[in-house]
Short mmCIF file of C-alpha atoms in Angstrom, two decimals:
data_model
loop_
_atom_site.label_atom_id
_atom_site.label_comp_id
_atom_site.label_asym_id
_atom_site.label_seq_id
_atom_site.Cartn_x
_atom_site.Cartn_y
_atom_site.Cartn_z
CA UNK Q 2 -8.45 -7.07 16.06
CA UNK Q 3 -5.83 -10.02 16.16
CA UNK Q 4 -3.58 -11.24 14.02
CA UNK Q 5 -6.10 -14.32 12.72
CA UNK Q 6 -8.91 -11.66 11.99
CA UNK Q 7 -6.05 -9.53 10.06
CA UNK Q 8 -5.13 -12.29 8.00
CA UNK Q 9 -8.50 -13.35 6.91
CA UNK Q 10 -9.34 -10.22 6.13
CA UNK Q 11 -6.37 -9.67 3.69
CA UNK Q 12 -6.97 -12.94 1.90
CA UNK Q 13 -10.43 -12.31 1.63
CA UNK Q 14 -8.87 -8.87 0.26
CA UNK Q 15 -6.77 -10.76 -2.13
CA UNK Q 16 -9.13 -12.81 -3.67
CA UNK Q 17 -11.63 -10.03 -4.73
CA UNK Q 18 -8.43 -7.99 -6.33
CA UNK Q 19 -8.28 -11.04 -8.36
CA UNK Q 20 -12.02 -11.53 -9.34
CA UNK Q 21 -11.77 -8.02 -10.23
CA UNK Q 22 -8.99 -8.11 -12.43
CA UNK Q 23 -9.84 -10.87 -14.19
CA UNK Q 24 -13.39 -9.38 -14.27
CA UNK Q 25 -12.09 -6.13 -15.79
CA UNK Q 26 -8.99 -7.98 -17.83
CA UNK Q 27 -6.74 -5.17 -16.73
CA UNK Q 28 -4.80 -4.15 -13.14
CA UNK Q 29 -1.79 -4.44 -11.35
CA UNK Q 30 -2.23 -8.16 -9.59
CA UNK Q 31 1.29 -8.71 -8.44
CA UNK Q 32 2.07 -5.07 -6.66
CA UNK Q 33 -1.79 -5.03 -5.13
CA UNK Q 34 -1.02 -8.86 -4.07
CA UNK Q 35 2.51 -7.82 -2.40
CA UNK Q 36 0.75 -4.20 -1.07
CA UNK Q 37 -2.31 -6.01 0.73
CA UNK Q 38 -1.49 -7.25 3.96
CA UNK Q 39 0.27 -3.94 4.47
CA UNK Q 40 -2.76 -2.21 3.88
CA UNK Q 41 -5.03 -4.71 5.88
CA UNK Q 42 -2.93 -3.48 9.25
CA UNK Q 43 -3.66 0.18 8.29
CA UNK Q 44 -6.89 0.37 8.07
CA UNK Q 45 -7.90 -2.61 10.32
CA UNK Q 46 -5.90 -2.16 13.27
CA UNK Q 47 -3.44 1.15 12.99
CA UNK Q 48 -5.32 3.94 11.70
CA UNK Q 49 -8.16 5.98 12.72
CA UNK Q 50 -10.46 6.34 10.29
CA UNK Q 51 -14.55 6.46 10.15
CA UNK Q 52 -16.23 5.76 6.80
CA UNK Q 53 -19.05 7.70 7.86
CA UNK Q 54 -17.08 10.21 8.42
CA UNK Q 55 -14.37 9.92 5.55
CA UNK Q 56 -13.32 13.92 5.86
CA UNK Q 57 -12.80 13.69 9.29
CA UNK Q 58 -10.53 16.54 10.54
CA UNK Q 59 -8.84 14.46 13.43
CA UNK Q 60 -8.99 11.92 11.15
CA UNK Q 61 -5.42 9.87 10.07
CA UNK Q 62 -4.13 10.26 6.59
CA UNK Q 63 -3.22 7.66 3.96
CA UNK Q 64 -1.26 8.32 0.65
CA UNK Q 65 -1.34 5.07 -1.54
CA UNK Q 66 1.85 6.45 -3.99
CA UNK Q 67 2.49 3.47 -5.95
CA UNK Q 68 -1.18 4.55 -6.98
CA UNK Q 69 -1.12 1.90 -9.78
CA UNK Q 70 -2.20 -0.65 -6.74
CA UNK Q 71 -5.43 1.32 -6.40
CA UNK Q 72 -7.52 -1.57 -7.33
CA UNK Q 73 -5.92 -2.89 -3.67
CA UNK Q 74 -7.12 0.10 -1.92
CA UNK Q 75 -10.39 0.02 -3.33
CA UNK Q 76 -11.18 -3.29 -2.73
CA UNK Q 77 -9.73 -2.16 1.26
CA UNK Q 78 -12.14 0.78 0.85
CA UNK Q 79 -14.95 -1.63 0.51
CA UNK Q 80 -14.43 -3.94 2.81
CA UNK Q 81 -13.93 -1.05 5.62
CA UNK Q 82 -17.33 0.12 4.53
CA UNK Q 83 -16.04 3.41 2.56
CA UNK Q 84 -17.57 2.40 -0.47
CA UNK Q 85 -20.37 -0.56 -0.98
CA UNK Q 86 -18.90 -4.09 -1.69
CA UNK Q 87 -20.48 -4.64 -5.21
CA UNK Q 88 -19.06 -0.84 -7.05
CA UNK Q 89 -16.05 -2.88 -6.46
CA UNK Q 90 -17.42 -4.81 -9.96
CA UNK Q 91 -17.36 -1.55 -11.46
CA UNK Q 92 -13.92 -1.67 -11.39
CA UNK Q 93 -12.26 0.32 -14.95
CA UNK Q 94 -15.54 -0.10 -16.28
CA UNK Q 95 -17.06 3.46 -18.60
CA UNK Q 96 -18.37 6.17 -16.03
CA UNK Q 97 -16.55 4.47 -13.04
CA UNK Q 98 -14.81 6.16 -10.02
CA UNK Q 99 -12.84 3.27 -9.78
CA UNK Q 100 -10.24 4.36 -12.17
CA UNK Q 101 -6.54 2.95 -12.55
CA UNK Q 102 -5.37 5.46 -10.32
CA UNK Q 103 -7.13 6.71 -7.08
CA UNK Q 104 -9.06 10.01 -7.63
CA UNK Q 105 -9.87 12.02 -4.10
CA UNK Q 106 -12.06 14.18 -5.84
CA UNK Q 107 -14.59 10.50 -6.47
CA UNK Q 108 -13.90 8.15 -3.93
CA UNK Q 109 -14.69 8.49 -0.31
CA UNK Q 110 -11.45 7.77 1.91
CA UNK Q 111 -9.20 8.61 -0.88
CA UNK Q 112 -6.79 11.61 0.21
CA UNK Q 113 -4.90 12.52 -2.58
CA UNK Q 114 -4.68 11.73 -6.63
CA UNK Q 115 -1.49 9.62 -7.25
CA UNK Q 116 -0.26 7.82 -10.45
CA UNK Q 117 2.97 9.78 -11.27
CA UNK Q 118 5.88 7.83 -9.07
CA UNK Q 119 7.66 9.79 -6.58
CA UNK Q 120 4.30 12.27 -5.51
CA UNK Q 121 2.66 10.77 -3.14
CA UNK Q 122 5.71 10.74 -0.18
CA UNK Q 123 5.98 15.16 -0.89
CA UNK Q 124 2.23 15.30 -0.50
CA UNK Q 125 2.22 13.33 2.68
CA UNK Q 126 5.26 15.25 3.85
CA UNK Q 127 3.30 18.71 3.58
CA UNK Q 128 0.12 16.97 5.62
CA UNK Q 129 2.46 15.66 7.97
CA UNK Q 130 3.96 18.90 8.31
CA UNK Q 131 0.23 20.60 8.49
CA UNK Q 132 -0.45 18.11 11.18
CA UNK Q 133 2.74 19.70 13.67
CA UNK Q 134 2.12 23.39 12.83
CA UNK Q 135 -1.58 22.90 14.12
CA UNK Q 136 -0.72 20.56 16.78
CA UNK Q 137 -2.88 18.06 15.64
CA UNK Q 138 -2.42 14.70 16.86
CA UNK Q 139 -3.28 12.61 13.44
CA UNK Q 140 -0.81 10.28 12.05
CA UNK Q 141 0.13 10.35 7.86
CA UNK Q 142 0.87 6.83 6.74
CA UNK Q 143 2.72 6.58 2.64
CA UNK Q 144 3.56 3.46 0.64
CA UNK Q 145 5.74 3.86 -2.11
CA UNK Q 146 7.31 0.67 -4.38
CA UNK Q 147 10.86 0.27 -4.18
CA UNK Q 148 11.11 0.60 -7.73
CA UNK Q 149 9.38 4.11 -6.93
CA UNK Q 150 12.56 4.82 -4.63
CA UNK Q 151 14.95 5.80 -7.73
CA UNK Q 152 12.54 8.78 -8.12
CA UNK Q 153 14.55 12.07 -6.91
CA UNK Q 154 11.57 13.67 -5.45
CA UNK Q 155 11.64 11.12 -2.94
CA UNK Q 156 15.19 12.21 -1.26
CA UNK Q 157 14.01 15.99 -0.92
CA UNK Q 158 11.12 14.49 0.55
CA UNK Q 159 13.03 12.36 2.84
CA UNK Q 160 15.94 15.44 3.99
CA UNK Q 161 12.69 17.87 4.87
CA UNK Q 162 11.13 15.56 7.09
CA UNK Q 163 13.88 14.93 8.54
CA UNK Q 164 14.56 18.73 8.71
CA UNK Q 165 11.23 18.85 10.10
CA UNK Q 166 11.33 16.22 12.96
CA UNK Q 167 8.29 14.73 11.29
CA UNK Q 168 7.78 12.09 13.96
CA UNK Q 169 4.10 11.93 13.01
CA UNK Q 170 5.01 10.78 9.22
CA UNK Q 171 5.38 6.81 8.43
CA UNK Q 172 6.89 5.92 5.02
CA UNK Q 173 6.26 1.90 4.43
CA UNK Q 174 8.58 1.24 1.45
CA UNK Q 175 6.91 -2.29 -0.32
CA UNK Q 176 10.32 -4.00 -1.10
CA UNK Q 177 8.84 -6.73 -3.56
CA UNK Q 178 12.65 -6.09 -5.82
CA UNK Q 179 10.54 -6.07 -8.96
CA UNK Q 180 9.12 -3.10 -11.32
CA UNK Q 181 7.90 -2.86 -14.53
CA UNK Q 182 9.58 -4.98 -16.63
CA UNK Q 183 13.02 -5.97 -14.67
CA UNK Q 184 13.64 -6.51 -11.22
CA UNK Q 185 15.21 -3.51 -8.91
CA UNK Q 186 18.97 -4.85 -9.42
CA UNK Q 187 18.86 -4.84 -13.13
CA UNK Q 188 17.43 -1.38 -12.90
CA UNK Q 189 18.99 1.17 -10.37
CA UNK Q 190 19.60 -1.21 -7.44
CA UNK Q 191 18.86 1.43 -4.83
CA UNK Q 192 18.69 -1.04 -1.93
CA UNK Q 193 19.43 -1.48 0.67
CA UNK Q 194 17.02 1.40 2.48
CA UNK Q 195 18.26 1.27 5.66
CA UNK Q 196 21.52 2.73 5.70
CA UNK Q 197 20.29 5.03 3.19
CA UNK Q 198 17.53 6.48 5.68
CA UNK Q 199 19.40 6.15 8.51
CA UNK Q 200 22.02 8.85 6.89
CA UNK Q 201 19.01 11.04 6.73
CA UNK Q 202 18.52 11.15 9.92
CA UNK Q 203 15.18 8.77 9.58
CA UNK Q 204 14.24 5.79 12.25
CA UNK Q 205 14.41 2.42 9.92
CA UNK Q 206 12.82 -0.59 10.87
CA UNK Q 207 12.68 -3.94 8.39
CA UNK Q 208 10.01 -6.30 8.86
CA UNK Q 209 8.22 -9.71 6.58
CA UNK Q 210 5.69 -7.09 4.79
CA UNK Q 211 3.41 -10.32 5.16
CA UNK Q 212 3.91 -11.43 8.90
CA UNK Q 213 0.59 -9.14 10.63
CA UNK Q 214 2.18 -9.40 13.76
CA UNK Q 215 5.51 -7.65 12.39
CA UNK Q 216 3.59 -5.26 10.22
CA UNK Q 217 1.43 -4.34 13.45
CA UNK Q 218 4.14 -3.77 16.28
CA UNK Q 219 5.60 -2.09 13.19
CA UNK Q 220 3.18 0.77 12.62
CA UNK Q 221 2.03 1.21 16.28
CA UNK Q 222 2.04 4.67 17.59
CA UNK Q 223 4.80 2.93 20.32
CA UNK Q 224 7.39 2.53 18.20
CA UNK Q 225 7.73 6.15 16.91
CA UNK Q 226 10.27 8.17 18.00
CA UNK Q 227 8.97 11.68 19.09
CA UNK Q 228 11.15 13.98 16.55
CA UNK Q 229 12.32 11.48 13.59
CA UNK Q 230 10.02 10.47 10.67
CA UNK Q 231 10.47 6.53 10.19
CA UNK Q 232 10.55 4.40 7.74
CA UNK Q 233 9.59 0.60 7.69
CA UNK Q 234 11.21 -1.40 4.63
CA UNK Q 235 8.66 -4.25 4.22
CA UNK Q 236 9.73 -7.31 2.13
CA UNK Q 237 7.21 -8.67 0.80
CA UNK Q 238 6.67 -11.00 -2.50
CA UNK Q 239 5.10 -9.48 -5.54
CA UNK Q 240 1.88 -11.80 -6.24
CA UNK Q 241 2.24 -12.86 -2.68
CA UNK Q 242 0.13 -15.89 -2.62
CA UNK Q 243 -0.34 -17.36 -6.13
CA UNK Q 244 2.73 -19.72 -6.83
CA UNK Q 245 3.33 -18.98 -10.64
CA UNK Q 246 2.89 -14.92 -9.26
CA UNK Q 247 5.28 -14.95 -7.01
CA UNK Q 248 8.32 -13.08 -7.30
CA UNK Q 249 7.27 -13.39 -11.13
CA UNK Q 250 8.33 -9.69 -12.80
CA UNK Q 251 5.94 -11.17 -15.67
CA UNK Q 252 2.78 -10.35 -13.70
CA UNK Q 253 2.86 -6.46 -12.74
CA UNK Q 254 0.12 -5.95 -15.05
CA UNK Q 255 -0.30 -9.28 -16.62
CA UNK Q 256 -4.01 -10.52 -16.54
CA UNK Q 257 -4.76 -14.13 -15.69
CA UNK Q 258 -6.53 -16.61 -18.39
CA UNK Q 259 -9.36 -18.79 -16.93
CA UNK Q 260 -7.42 -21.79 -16.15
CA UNK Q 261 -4.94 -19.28 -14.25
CA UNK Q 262 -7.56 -17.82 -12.53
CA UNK Q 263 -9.30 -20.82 -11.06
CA UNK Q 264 -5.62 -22.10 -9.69
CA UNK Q 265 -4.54 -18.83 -8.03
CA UNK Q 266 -8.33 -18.62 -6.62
CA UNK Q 267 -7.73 -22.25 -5.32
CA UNK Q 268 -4.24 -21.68 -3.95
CA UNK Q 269 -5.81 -18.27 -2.06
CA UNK Q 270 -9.08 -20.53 -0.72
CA UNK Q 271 -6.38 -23.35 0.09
CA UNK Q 272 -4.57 -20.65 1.71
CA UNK Q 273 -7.24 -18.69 4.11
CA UNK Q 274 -7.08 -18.76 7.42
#
């Protein structure tokens, strides 16, 4: 799939996340907005995956840990053919599986519960781990926030699969340098990443989190080094393609009136490929 197919994909992605949270007045817009195109490259292009399939042993394994996005991976789910289109209306609505937070045990392609920060890069870890000690050629992929970084269970994570030689682990950190509530620097400015997982003894590569071409040569299998987990640090924008969104701390789980709605629908028509 090229990079034109990728991108229409994600902004087709992007504008059901919005009709969904404005549909369920609730949600995470400007972390699933920044966390999309990422996504769009996993399960479009990088990974191997079969929806008819979804428990596929040779399959590869995703761990969404900045599981507050799941809205974005649901609405990924969907399109991929996981889950039908129109459950995506279902969205925090009574007797759902679409919950806030991605449940394994309820949604097909889901591998692992996540909502508690710094989880979701130890459980990929110990199936990336599973993975070498079988000699099984499947890939784990994580994305954490960078906000998640200040999370200590993160660094163990990162020394053992390092210890490891985890060369079959990816960790995309989504650098959007906002959390809840305050921006990274106000917080714990942990960045920069790259020095940081470099000491580890990690392969770092930065990339535009919303350039497919980047995110793509990226994640290929090419660019792994045989016996060294990597990490890509992907700057991206939180509420990537709204203008009053963008970069905005205001909107990582702000809900959009009407008016608001029908101008960041318009700027993501404007903006489709």
């Amino acid at each position: 799939m090229n990079t034109h197919d990728l991108q229409t994909i994600a902004n087709r992605i992007r504008r059901r996340d919005l009709q969904a949270v404005f549909d369920a007045g609730a949600g995470h817009i400007g972390g699933e907005l920044s966390v999309i195109d990422l996504l769009t490259a996993l399960y479009f292009k990088i990974m191997s995956v079969d929806p008819d399939d979804p428990l596929a042993p040779d399959r590869d394994r995703f761990v969404l840990s900045k599981g507050h996005t799941a809205l974005a991976l649901y609405t990924v789910l969907a399109e991929k053919g996981f889950i039908q289109k129109d459950e995506i209306s279902t969205f925090l609505k009574p007797h759902s599986r679409l919950n806030g937070h991605p449940n394994r045990t309820k949604v097909p392609g889901v591998e692992t519960n996540t909502g508690p920060l710094g989880h979701g890069l130890p459980i990929a870890v110990g199936m990336a781990m599973a993975a070498k000690l079988s000699g099984a050629s499947w890939r784990t992929f994580v994305i954490t926030g960078d906000g998640e970084m200040q999370e200590g269970s993160n660094w163990e994570a990162i020394m053992s699969a390092a210890h490891f030689q985890l060369g079959n682990l990816s960790l995309i950190i989504d650098h959007n340098r906002l959390q809840q509530g305050a921006r990274l620097e106000e917080t714990n400015d942990i960045a920069p990443f790259r020095p940081k997982l470099e000491a580890f003894g990690w392969t770092v590569e930065e990339i535009d989190g919303h350039d497919m071409d980047q995110i793509c040569a990226a994640l290929a299998s090419v660019s792994i080094t045989t016996n060294k987990p990597k990490c890509i640090v992907a700057h991206t924008n939180k509420g990537h393609g709204v203008s009053f969104m963008s970069d905005n701390v205001a909107w990582h789980h702000k809900v959009p009136n009407e008016s608001q709605y029908k101008q960041a629908m318009a700027e993501l028509e404007k903006a489709a490929p």
